[in-house]
Coordinates of C-alpha atoms in Angstrom, one line a residue:
X1 CA -179.0 40.6 -77.6
X2 CA -177.6 39.1 -74.5
X3 CA -175.1 37.1 -76.7
X4 CA -173.4 40.5 -77.6
X5 CA -173.5 42.1 -74.1
X6 CA -171.4 39.6 -72.2
X7 CA -168.4 39.6 -74.6
X8 CA -168.5 43.4 -74.6
X9 CA -168.5 43.6 -70.8
X10 CA -165.6 41.2 -70.7
X11 CA -163.5 43.2 -73.2
X12 CA -164.2 46.4 -71.3
X13 CA -163.0 44.8 -68.1
X14 CA -159.8 43.7 -69.9
X15 CA -159.2 47.1 -71.2
X16 CA -159.7 48.7 -67.7
X17 CA -157.3 46.1 -66.1
X18 CA -154.7 46.8 -68.8
X19 CA -155.0 50.5 -68.2
X20 CA -154.7 50.1 -64.5
X21 CA -151.6 47.9 -65.0
X22 CA -150.0 50.5 -67.2
X23 CA -150.8 53.2 -64.7
X24 CA -149.3 51.2 -61.9
X25 CA -146.2 50.3 -64.0
X26 CA -145.6 53.9 -64.8
X27 CA -146.0 55.0 -61.2
X28 CA -143.5 52.3 -60.1
X29 CA -141.0 53.4 -62.7
X30 CA -141.3 57.0 -61.4
X31 CA -140.8 55.8 -57.8
X32 CA -137.7 53.8 -58.8
X33 CA -136.0 56.9 -60.1
X34 CA -136.2 58.6 -56.6
X35 CA -132.9 58.5 -54.5
X36 CA -133.0 58.4 -50.7
X37 CA -130.3 60.6 -49.3
X38 CA -128.6 60.7 -45.9
X39 CA -126.7 63.5 -44.1
X40 CA -123.0 62.9 -43.3
X41 CA -122.4 63.2 -39.6
X42 CA -119.5 62.9 -37.1
X43 CA -119.4 59.7 -35.1
X44 CA -117.3 57.0 -33.5
X45 CA -115.7 54.1 -35.2
X46 CA -115.0 51.1 -33.0
X47 CA -114.0 47.5 -33.7
X48 CA -113.3 44.7 -31.2
X49 CA -111.7 41.3 -31.2
X50 CA -113.5 38.9 -28.8
X51 CA -112.0 35.5 -28.0
X52 CA -112.3 33.0 -25.1
X53 CA -109.2 31.4 -23.5
X54 CA -107.9 29.8 -20.4
X55 CA -106.4 31.5 -17.3
X56 CA -103.1 30.2 -15.8
X57 CA -100.3 31.6 -13.8
X58 CA -97.3 33.2 -15.6
X59 CA -94.9 31.7 -13.1
X60 CA -95.4 28.1 -12.3
X61 CA -92.7 25.9 -11.0
X62 CA -92.4 22.1 -10.8
X63 CA -90.3 21.6 -7.6
X64 CA -87.9 18.7 -8.1
X65 CA -84.9 17.3 -6.3
X66 CA -81.4 17.2 -7.6
X67 CA -80.7 14.3 -5.3
X68 CA -82.2 10.8 -5.8
X69 CA -83.6 9.3 -2.7
X70 CA -86.6 8.4 -0.6
X71 CA -89.0 11.2 0.5
X72 CA -88.6 11.4 4.2
X73 CA -91.0 14.3 4.8
X74 CA -93.4 16.6 2.9
X75 CA -94.3 19.6 5.0
X76 CA -97.0 21.2 2.8
X77 CA -100.4 20.4 1.5
X78 CA -102.2 21.2 -1.7
X79 CA -103.8 24.7 -1.6
X80 CA -101.3 25.9 1.1
X81 CA -99.5 29.2 0.6
X82 CA -95.7 29.1 0.8
X83 CA -93.0 31.8 0.7
X84 CA -89.7 31.6 -1.1
X85 CA -87.1 29.7 0.8
X86 CA -89.6 27.8 3.0
X87 CA -88.7 24.2 3.8
X88 CA -91.3 22.1 2.0
X89 CA -89.8 18.6 1.9
X90 CA -86.9 16.5 3.1
X91 CA -85.1 13.7 1.1
X92 CA -83.4 11.0 3.3
X93 CA -79.7 12.2 3.4
X94 CA -78.1 8.9 4.4
X95 CA -77.0 7.8 1.0
X96 CA -75.8 11.3 0.1
X97 CA -73.8 11.5 3.3
X98 CA -72.1 8.2 2.5
X99 CA -71.1 9.4 -0.9
X100 CA -69.7 12.6 0.7
X101 CA -67.6 10.7 3.2
X102 CA -66.1 8.5 0.5
X103 CA -65.2 11.5 -1.7
X104 CA -63.7 13.4 1.2
X105 CA -61.5 10.4 2.0
X106 CA -60.2 10.2 -1.6
X107 CA -59.5 13.9 -1.4
X108 CA -57.4 13.6 1.7
X109 CA -55.4 10.9 0.1
X110 CA -54.8 13.0 -3.0
X111 CA -53.7 16.0 -0.9
X112 CA -51.2 13.9 1.0
X113 CA -49.8 12.7 -2.3
X114 CA -49.3 16.2 -3.5
X115 CA -47.5 17.1 -0.2
X116 CA -45.2 14.2 -0.5
X117 CA -44.3 15.0 -4.1
X118 CA -43.7 18.7 -3.1
X119 CA -41.1 17.6 -0.6
X120 CA -39.5 15.3 -3.1
X121 CA -39.3 18.0 -5.7
X122 CA -37.7 20.4 -3.2
X123 CA -35.1 17.7 -2.1
X124 CA -34.2 16.7 -5.6
X125 CA -33.8 20.2 -6.7
X126 CA -31.6 21.1 -3.8
X127 CA -29.4 18.1 -4.4
X128 CA -29.1 18.9 -8.0
X129 CA -28.1 22.5 -7.4
X130 CA -25.5 21.4 -4.8
X131 CA -24.0 18.9 -7.3
X132 CA -23.8 21.6 -10.0
X133 CA -22.1 24.1 -7.6
X134 CA -19.6 21.6 -6.4
X135 CA -18.6 20.6 -9.9
X136 CA -18.2 24.2 -10.9
X137 CA -15.9 24.9 -7.9
X138 CA -13.8 21.9 -8.7
X139 CA -13.4 23.0 -12.3
X140 CA -12.3 26.5 -11.3
X141 CA -9.8 25.1 -8.8
X142 CA -8.3 22.7 -11.4
X143 CA -8.1 25.5 -14.0
X144 CA -6.2 27.7 -11.5
X145 CA -3.8 24.9 -10.7
X146 CA -3.1 24.2 -14.4
X147 CA -2.5 27.8 -14.9
X148 CA 0.1 28.2 -12.0
X149 CA 1.6 24.7 -11.9
X150 CA 4.1 25.2 -14.8
X151 CA 5.5 28.3 -13.1
X152 CA 5.8 26.6 -9.8
X153 CA 7.5 23.6 -11.3
X154 CA 10.0 25.7 -13.2
X155 CA 10.8 27.7 -10.0
X156 CA 11.5 24.4 -8.2
X157 CA 13.8 23.2 -11.0
X158 CA 15.7 26.5 -11.0
X159 CA 16.1 26.5 -7.3
X160 CA 17.3 22.8 -7.2
X161 CA 19.8 23.5 -10.1
X162 CA 21.1 26.5 -8.3
X163 CA 21.7 24.3 -5.2
X164 CA 23.5 21.8 -7.3
X165 CA 25.7 24.4 -8.8
X166 CA 26.5 25.9 -5.5
X167 CA 27.4 22.7 -3.9
X168 CA 29.8 21.8 -6.8
X169 CA 31.4 25.2 -6.7
X170 CA 31.9 24.8 -2.9
X171 CA 33.6 21.5 -3.4
X172 CA 35.9 22.9 -6.1
X173 CA 36.8 25.8 -3.8
X174 CA 37.7 23.6 -0.9
X175 CA 39.9 21.4 -3.0
X176 CA 41.6 24.2 -4.9
X177 CA 42.1 26.8 -2.3
X178 CA 42.9 24.8 0.9
X179 CA 46.1 23.2 -0.1
X180 CA 48.6 26.0 -1.1
X181 CA 48.9 27.8 2.0
X182 CA 47.4 26.7 5.3
X183 CA 47.1 30.2 6.7
X184 CA 46.0 31.7 3.6
X185 CA 43.6 28.8 3.2
X186 CA 42.4 29.2 6.7
X187 CA 41.9 33.0 6.4
X188 CA 40.3 32.5 3.0
X189 CA 38.0 29.9 4.4
X190 CA 37.1 32.2 7.3
X191 CA 36.4 35.0 4.8
X192 CA 34.6 32.7 2.5
X193 CA 32.5 31.3 5.3
X194 CA 31.5 34.8 6.3
X195 CA 30.6 35.5 2.7
X196 CA 28.6 32.3 2.6
X197 CA 26.7 33.4 5.7
X198 CA 25.7 36.6 4.2
X199 CA 24.8 35.0 0.9
X200 CA 22.7 32.3 2.6
X201 CA 20.9 34.9 4.7
X202 CA 20.1 36.9 1.6
X203 CA 18.9 33.7 -0.1
X204 CA 16.8 32.8 2.9
X205 CA 15.2 36.3 2.8
X206 CA 14.6 35.8 -0.9
X207 CA 13.0 32.4 -0.4
X208 CA 10.8 33.8 2.3
X209 CA 9.6 36.6 0.0
X210 CA 9.0 34.0 -2.8
X211 CA 7.0 31.9 -0.3
X212 CA 4.8 34.9 0.7
X213 CA 4.0 35.4 -3.0
X214 CA 3.3 31.7 -3.6
X215 CA 6.2 31.1 -5.9
X216 CA 8.3 29.0 -3.5
X217 CA 7.7 25.8 -1.6
X218 CA 8.1 25.6 2.1
X219 CA 10.8 23.0 1.5
X220 CA 12.9 25.6 -0.3
X221 CA 12.5 28.1 2.5
X222 CA 13.6 25.5 5.0
X223 CA 16.5 24.6 2.8
X224 CA 17.7 28.2 2.6
X225 CA 17.4 28.4 6.4
X226 CA 19.6 25.3 6.6
X227 CA 22.0 27.0 4.2
X228 CA 22.2 29.8 6.6
X229 CA 23.0 27.5 9.5
X230 CA 25.5 25.6 7.3
X231 CA 27.3 28.8 6.4
X232 CA 27.5 29.8 10.0
X233 CA 28.8 26.4 10.9
X234 CA 31.3 26.7 8.2
X235 CA 32.4 30.0 9.6
X236 CA 32.9 28.4 12.9
X237 CA 34.8 25.6 11.3
X238 CA 36.9 28.0 9.4
X239 CA 37.8 29.8 12.6
X240 CA 38.6 26.4 14.1
X241 CA 40.6 25.4 11.0
X242 CA 43.6 27.2 12.2
X243 CA 44.2 24.4 14.6
X244 CA 42.5 21.5 12.9
X245 CA 42.8 22.2 9.2
X246 CA 43.4 18.7 7.9
X247 CA 40.6 17.1 10.0
X248 CA 38.1 19.8 9.3
X249 CA 38.9 19.7 5.5
X250 CA 37.8 16.2 5.2
X251 CA 34.6 16.8 7.2
X252 CA 33.6 19.8 5.0
X253 CA 34.3 17.8 1.8
X254 CA 31.9 15.2 3.0
X255 CA 29.3 17.8 3.8
X256 CA 29.6 19.3 0.4
X257 CA 29.1 15.9 -1.2
X258 CA 26.0 15.5 0.9
X259 CA 24.7 18.9 -0.3
X260 CA 25.4 17.9 -3.9
X261 CA 23.5 14.7 -3.4
X262 CA 20.5 16.5 -1.8
X263 CA 20.5 19.1 -4.5
X264 CA 20.5 16.5 -7.2
X265 CA 17.6 14.7 -5.5
X266 CA 15.6 18.0 -5.2
X267 CA 16.3 18.7 -8.9
X268 CA 15.0 15.2 -9.9
X269 CA 11.9 15.7 -7.8
X270 CA 11.2 19.1 -9.4
X271 CA 11.6 17.6 -12.9
X272 CA 9.3 14.7 -12.0
X273 CA 6.6 17.2 -11.0
X274 CA 6.3 18.2 -14.6
X275 CA 4.2 15.0 -15.2
X276 CA 1.6 16.2 -12.7
X277 CA 0.2 18.7 -15.2
X278 CA -1.1 15.8 -17.4
X279 CA -2.9 14.4 -14.3
X280 CA -4.4 17.8 -13.6
X281 CA -5.8 18.0 -17.1
X282 CA -7.4 14.6 -16.8
X283 CA -8.9 15.7 -13.5
X284 CA -10.3 18.8 -15.2
X285 CA -11.9 16.7 -17.9
X286 CA -13.4 14.4 -15.3
X287 CA -14.8 17.5 -13.4
X288 CA -16.4 18.7 -16.6
X289 CA -18.2 15.4 -17.0
X290 CA -19.4 15.6 -13.4
X291 CA -20.8 19.0 -14.1
X292 CA -22.8 17.8 -17.1
X293 CA -24.1 15.0 -15.0
X294 CA -25.1 17.4 -12.3
X295 CA -26.8 19.7 -14.8
X296 CA -28.8 16.7 -16.2
X297 CA -29.9 15.9 -12.7
X298 CA -31.5 19.4 -12.6
X299 CA -34.2 18.0 -15.0
X300 CA -35.4 15.5 -12.4
X301 CA -37.3 18.1 -10.3
X302 CA -39.0 19.4 -13.5
X303 CA -40.2 15.9 -14.2
X304 CA -41.4 15.5 -10.7
X305 CA -43.1 18.9 -10.9
X306 CA -45.1 17.6 -13.9
X307 CA -46.2 14.6 -11.9
X308 CA -47.1 16.9 -9.1
X309 CA -49.2 19.0 -11.4
X310 CA -51.1 15.8 -12.4
X311 CA -51.6 15.1 -8.7
X312 CA -52.9 18.6 -8.1
X313 CA -55.3 18.2 -11.0
X314 CA -56.6 15.1 -9.3
X315 CA -57.0 17.1 -6.1
X316 CA -58.9 19.9 -7.9
X317 CA -61.2 17.3 -9.5
X318 CA -61.9 15.6 -6.2
X319 CA -62.4 19.0 -4.6
X320 CA -65.1 19.7 -7.2
X321 CA -66.7 16.3 -6.5
X322 CA -66.7 16.9 -2.8
X323 CA -68.2 20.4 -3.3
X324 CA -70.9 18.8 -5.4
X325 CA -71.5 16.2 -2.9
X326 CA -71.8 18.8 -0.1
X327 CA -74.2 20.7 -2.4
X328 CA -76.3 17.6 -2.9
X329 CA -76.3 17.0 0.8
X330 CA -77.7 20.5 1.4
X331 CA -80.2 19.9 -1.3
X332 CA -81.8 17.0 0.5
X333 CA -83.8 19.9 2.1
X334 CA -86.2 21.0 -0.6
X335 CA -87.2 24.6 -0.3
X336 CA -89.8 26.7 -2.2
X337 CA -88.1 28.5 -5.1
X338 CA -90.9 31.0 -5.3
X339 CA -93.7 32.5 -3.2
X340 CA -97.1 31.0 -4.2
X341 CA -99.7 28.3 -3.7
X342 CA -99.1 24.6 -3.7
X343 CA -101.4 23.3 -6.5
X344 CA -100.3 19.7 -6.7
X345 CA -98.3 17.0 -4.7
X346 CA -96.5 14.6 -7.0
X347 CA -95.1 12.2 -4.4
X348 CA -95.9 10.8 -0.9
X349 CA -93.6 10.1 2.0
X350 CA -91.6 7.0 1.3
X351 CA -91.7 7.2 -2.5
X352 CA -88.5 7.5 -4.5
X353 CA -87.7 10.9 -5.9
X354 CA -85.5 10.7 -9.0
X355 CA -83.0 13.5 -9.1
X356 CA -82.4 15.9 -12.0
X357 CA -79.5 14.9 -14.3
X358 CA -78.4 14.9 -17.9
X359 CA -80.3 11.6 -18.3
X360 CA -83.4 12.3 -16.2
X361 CA -85.9 15.2 -16.0
X362 CA -86.5 14.3 -12.3
X363 CA -89.7 13.6 -10.4
X364 CA -92.0 16.5 -9.4
X365 CA -92.4 16.6 -5.7
X366 CA -94.9 19.6 -5.6
X367 CA -96.0 22.2 -8.1
X368 CA -96.1 25.9 -7.0
X369 CA -97.9 28.7 -8.8
X370 CA -97.4 32.4 -8.2
X371 CA -100.9 33.8 -8.6
X372 CA -99.9 37.4 -8.1
X373 CA -99.6 37.7 -11.9
X374 CA -102.0 35.7 -14.1
X375 CA -102.5 35.5 -17.8
X376 CA -105.0 34.4 -20.4
X377 CA -103.9 32.3 -23.5
X378 CA -106.0 32.9 -26.6
X379 CA -106.0 31.2 -30.0
X380 CA -106.9 34.0 -32.4
X381 CA -107.4 33.7 -36.2
X382 CA -104.8 35.3 -38.5
X383 CA -107.1 38.2 -39.6
X384 CA -107.7 39.4 -36.1
X385 CA -104.1 38.7 -35.0
X386 CA -102.9 41.2 -37.6
X387 CA -105.0 43.9 -35.8
X388 CA -103.3 43.4 -32.4
X389 CA -100.3 45.1 -31.0
X390 CA -98.2 44.5 -27.9
X391 CA -99.4 46.6 -24.9
X392 CA -103.1 46.7 -26.3
X393 CA -105.7 46.9 -23.5
X394 CA -108.1 44.1 -22.9
X395 CA -111.2 43.7 -20.9
X396 CA -111.6 40.2 -19.3
X397 CA -114.7 38.5 -18.1
X398 CA -114.5 35.2 -16.2
X399 CA -117.7 33.2 -16.1
X400 CA -116.9 31.8 -12.7
X401 CA -116.5 35.3 -11.3
X402 CA -119.1 37.5 -13.0
X403 CA -118.7 40.3 -10.5
X404 CA -114.9 40.6 -11.0
X405 CA -113.7 43.5 -13.0
X406 CA -110.5 42.4 -14.7
X407 CA -108.3 44.2 -17.3
X408 CA -105.1 43.3 -18.9
X409 CA -102.6 44.0 -21.7
X410 CA -101.4 42.1 -24.7
X411 CA -97.8 40.9 -23.7
X412 CA -97.1 38.2 -26.3
X413 CA -98.1 37.5 -29.9
X414 CA -96.7 34.3 -31.3
X415 CA -94.4 34.9 -34.3
X416 CA -95.7 31.6 -35.9
X417 CA -99.0 29.8 -36.1
X418 CA -99.6 26.9 -33.7
X419 CA -99.4 24.4 -36.5
X420 CA -96.2 25.9 -38.0
X421 CA -94.6 26.0 -34.6
X422 CA -95.3 22.3 -34.2
X423 CA -94.2 21.4 -37.7
X424 CA -97.6 20.5 -38.9
X425 CA -98.5 21.0 -42.5
X426 CA -101.9 22.8 -42.6
X427 CA -104.5 22.5 -45.4
X428 CA -105.3 25.6 -47.4
X429 CA -108.9 25.8 -46.2
X430 CA -108.1 25.5 -42.5
X431 CA -108.3 28.5 -40.2
X432 CA -104.8 29.7 -39.2
X433 CA -104.6 30.6 -35.6
X434 CA -101.9 32.3 -33.5
X435 CA -101.4 32.1 -29.7
X436 CA -101.8 35.5 -27.9
X437 CA -101.1 36.0 -24.3
X438 CA -102.8 38.7 -22.2
X439 CA -101.3 39.5 -18.8
X440 CA -103.9 40.6 -16.1
X441 CA -103.2 44.0 -14.6
X442 CA -105.2 43.1 -11.6
X443 CA -106.2 39.9 -9.9
X444 CA -108.9 38.4 -7.8
X445 CA -108.6 36.0 -4.9
X446 CA -111.0 33.6 -6.6
X447 CA -109.0 33.2 -9.8
X448 CA -107.8 29.6 -10.5
X449 CA -105.7 28.2 -13.2
X450 CA -107.8 26.6 -15.9
X451 CA -110.8 29.0 -15.6
X452 CA -112.3 30.2 -18.9
X453 CA -112.1 33.9 -19.7
X454 CA -113.6 36.0 -22.5
X455 CA -111.3 38.8 -23.6
X456 CA -112.4 41.8 -25.5
X457 CA -109.8 43.9 -27.3
X458 CA -110.7 47.2 -29.0
X459 CA -108.6 47.3 -32.1
X460 CA -110.2 50.4 -33.6
X461 CA -111.5 53.3 -31.5
X462 CA -111.8 56.7 -33.2
X463 CA -114.0 59.5 -31.8
X464 CA -115.7 62.3 -33.7
X465 CA -114.6 61.4 -37.2
X466 CA -116.4 61.8 -40.5
X467 CA -118.1 58.4 -41.2
X468 CA -120.5 57.0 -43.7
X469 CA -122.3 53.6 -43.8
X470 CA -120.3 51.0 -45.6
X471 CA -122.9 50.5 -48.4
X472 CA -122.7 54.2 -49.4
X473 CA -119.0 53.8 -50.5
X474 CA -118.1 52.3 -53.8
X475 CA -114.8 51.3 -55.2
X476 CA -113.1 51.6 -58.5
X477 CA -109.7 50.6 -59.8
X478 CA -108.3 54.2 -59.0
X479 CA -109.9 54.5 -55.6
X480 CA -113.1 55.0 -53.6
X481 CA -116.0 57.4 -54.3
X482 CA -119.5 58.4 -53.1
X483 CA -122.6 59.9 -54.7
X484 CA -123.5 63.4 -53.6
X485 CA -127.3 63.9 -53.5
X486 CA -128.9 66.0 -56.2
X487 CA -131.4 68.9 -55.8
X488 CA -134.3 66.6 -56.5
X489 CA -134.9 63.1 -55.2
X490 CA -135.0 61.8 -58.7
X491 CA -131.6 63.2 -59.6
X492 CA -129.0 60.4 -60.1
X493 CA -126.4 62.1 -57.9
X494 CA -122.9 63.3 -58.5
X495 CA -119.9 61.0 -58.3
X496 CA -117.1 62.3 -56.1
X497 CA -113.7 60.7 -55.2
X498 CA -112.9 60.4 -51.5
X499 CA -110.0 59.3 -49.3
X500 CA -110.9 56.6 -46.8
X501 CA -109.3 55.7 -43.6
X502 CA -110.3 53.1 -41.1
X503 CA -113.1 50.8 -42.1
X504 CA -115.3 48.4 -40.0
X505 CA -118.1 46.0 -41.0
X506 CA -120.5 49.0 -40.5
X507 CA -118.9 52.3 -41.2
X508 CA -116.0 53.8 -43.3
X509 CA -113.9 56.7 -42.1
X510 CA -113.6 59.5 -44.7
X511 CA -110.5 61.5 -44.3
X512 CA -110.8 63.6 -47.5
X513 CA -113.3 64.7 -50.1
X514 CA -116.3 64.8 -47.7
X515 CA -117.4 66.9 -44.8
X516 CA -120.0 66.9 -42.1
X517 CA -123.4 68.0 -43.4
X518 CA -123.0 66.7 -47.0
X519 CA -125.8 64.7 -48.3
X520 CA -125.1 61.5 -50.2
X521 CA -127.1 58.8 -51.8
X522 CA -126.4 55.1 -52.3
X523 CA -124.4 54.3 -55.4
X524 CA -126.1 52.2 -58.1
X525 CA -125.3 48.5 -58.1
X526 CA -122.9 47.9 -61.0
X527 CA -122.3 44.2 -60.4
X528 CA -123.4 41.3 -62.6
X529 CA -127.1 41.2 -63.7
X530 CA -129.4 39.5 -61.1
X531 CA -131.5 36.6 -62.3
X532 CA -134.3 34.5 -61.0
X533 CA -135.8 35.5 -57.6
X534 CA -133.1 38.2 -57.3
X535 CA -134.9 40.2 -60.1
X536 CA -137.6 41.6 -57.8
X537 CA -137.0 45.2 -57.0
X538 CA -135.1 46.0 -60.3
X539 CA -131.7 45.1 -61.7
X540 CA -129.9 48.0 -60.2
X541 CA -130.7 47.2 -56.6

């Protein structure tokens, strides 16, 4: 009997357990069909970018000397405040003064050379112009002489020929008219002498008129005056001929012969003057050659002027060198270029300061920072960098100054990553970072360069918008959607398209298709089937 009871009891317990399991499984299946809903509300959406960087001064100057020399004095200490223009160091000026003195001496020599060449140019130019003017005057004079000389020569010849003819006629008259009749001859001679007086006087007047016009020589005028005297003498002789006819006849014949000889000589001289024209032409050609030489000499001042310009260029160059030497002498006194705080001394008294030049960057004497405006430099990853804009506000917390309330604005976002800017090839799995600068809007006396600062930048901040949790929004190829809750908890919900706006890691802004007060449920999971340990809770979770 007992052998049949125990198997029966065991089978009954199995049946009861199986029924219990079936009841629990059915209940669980009913519970899984229920959908928990939430009510859509208005709220805020905010997202921040938080990064830590280093504080430094925007304006920081390494004060260097443009003059190479020994440091004679340093008048400031590290941590000391200075104002712009304040004398902070002195470079020994002895070597610079020596260079200035040498350059000034060279400049004075070059200036004297320019002055000397200026005088030489003026003198040569004046001499050349005088030579040209003299040659032109000589040419004009010779041309006038060549133009008038033939006429003057012909007039002299005509005059001399007339005198010859007159003397010969006079001789024939004396011989032919004095013999036939003494009285008649005497009277005739008296009358003829009177006529000769009148004729010679007319000739004298004519010669004077020709002389006044430049057509007669002075010799001809004097000769005509002599003719007047001779005619008067003849008249006197004719009057005396009545008593001494024979004696006076011989005397007059001799006089006429003399006149003929003189007239012949004058005629020969006048014909000889025709050869002077050829000499005048030769003189004219020689004067033209002299003019060309004088005109060529005018080029000498131009050549000297070119040389003078070269000397003036040397003067300008030396003037520039002297000005630079004077500037260097003035720059042996090192003054603060900005107002700020001395943060570092690079040299001590007696050490050599190398000046700035095209071959040297110079030695830093002191470093000055203007701490009125500070900045924070951040290295931010590419995803967060894309969310930033210039002018964006930032809240700054400095660990060393926990009580300081500091704010700033984004003033610079690097256009290239740090690696790209340095020419470094970056691996595909490395984090790409960009340098961002935040300028502090306020400052604190305790701020120092190099302090760490944590900056918080609100990149998204929307107030009172329709928002839903991120997990309640699903996406398809044609957009986003949500599931409106049904009338019963077990209803699967109604799919509805929505327009989304800003999204964060927690919430999504809905700009269309949903309003405050709507109830929604979480969409079913439609991803790949979960396996293994992920199966607990159902495949659709």
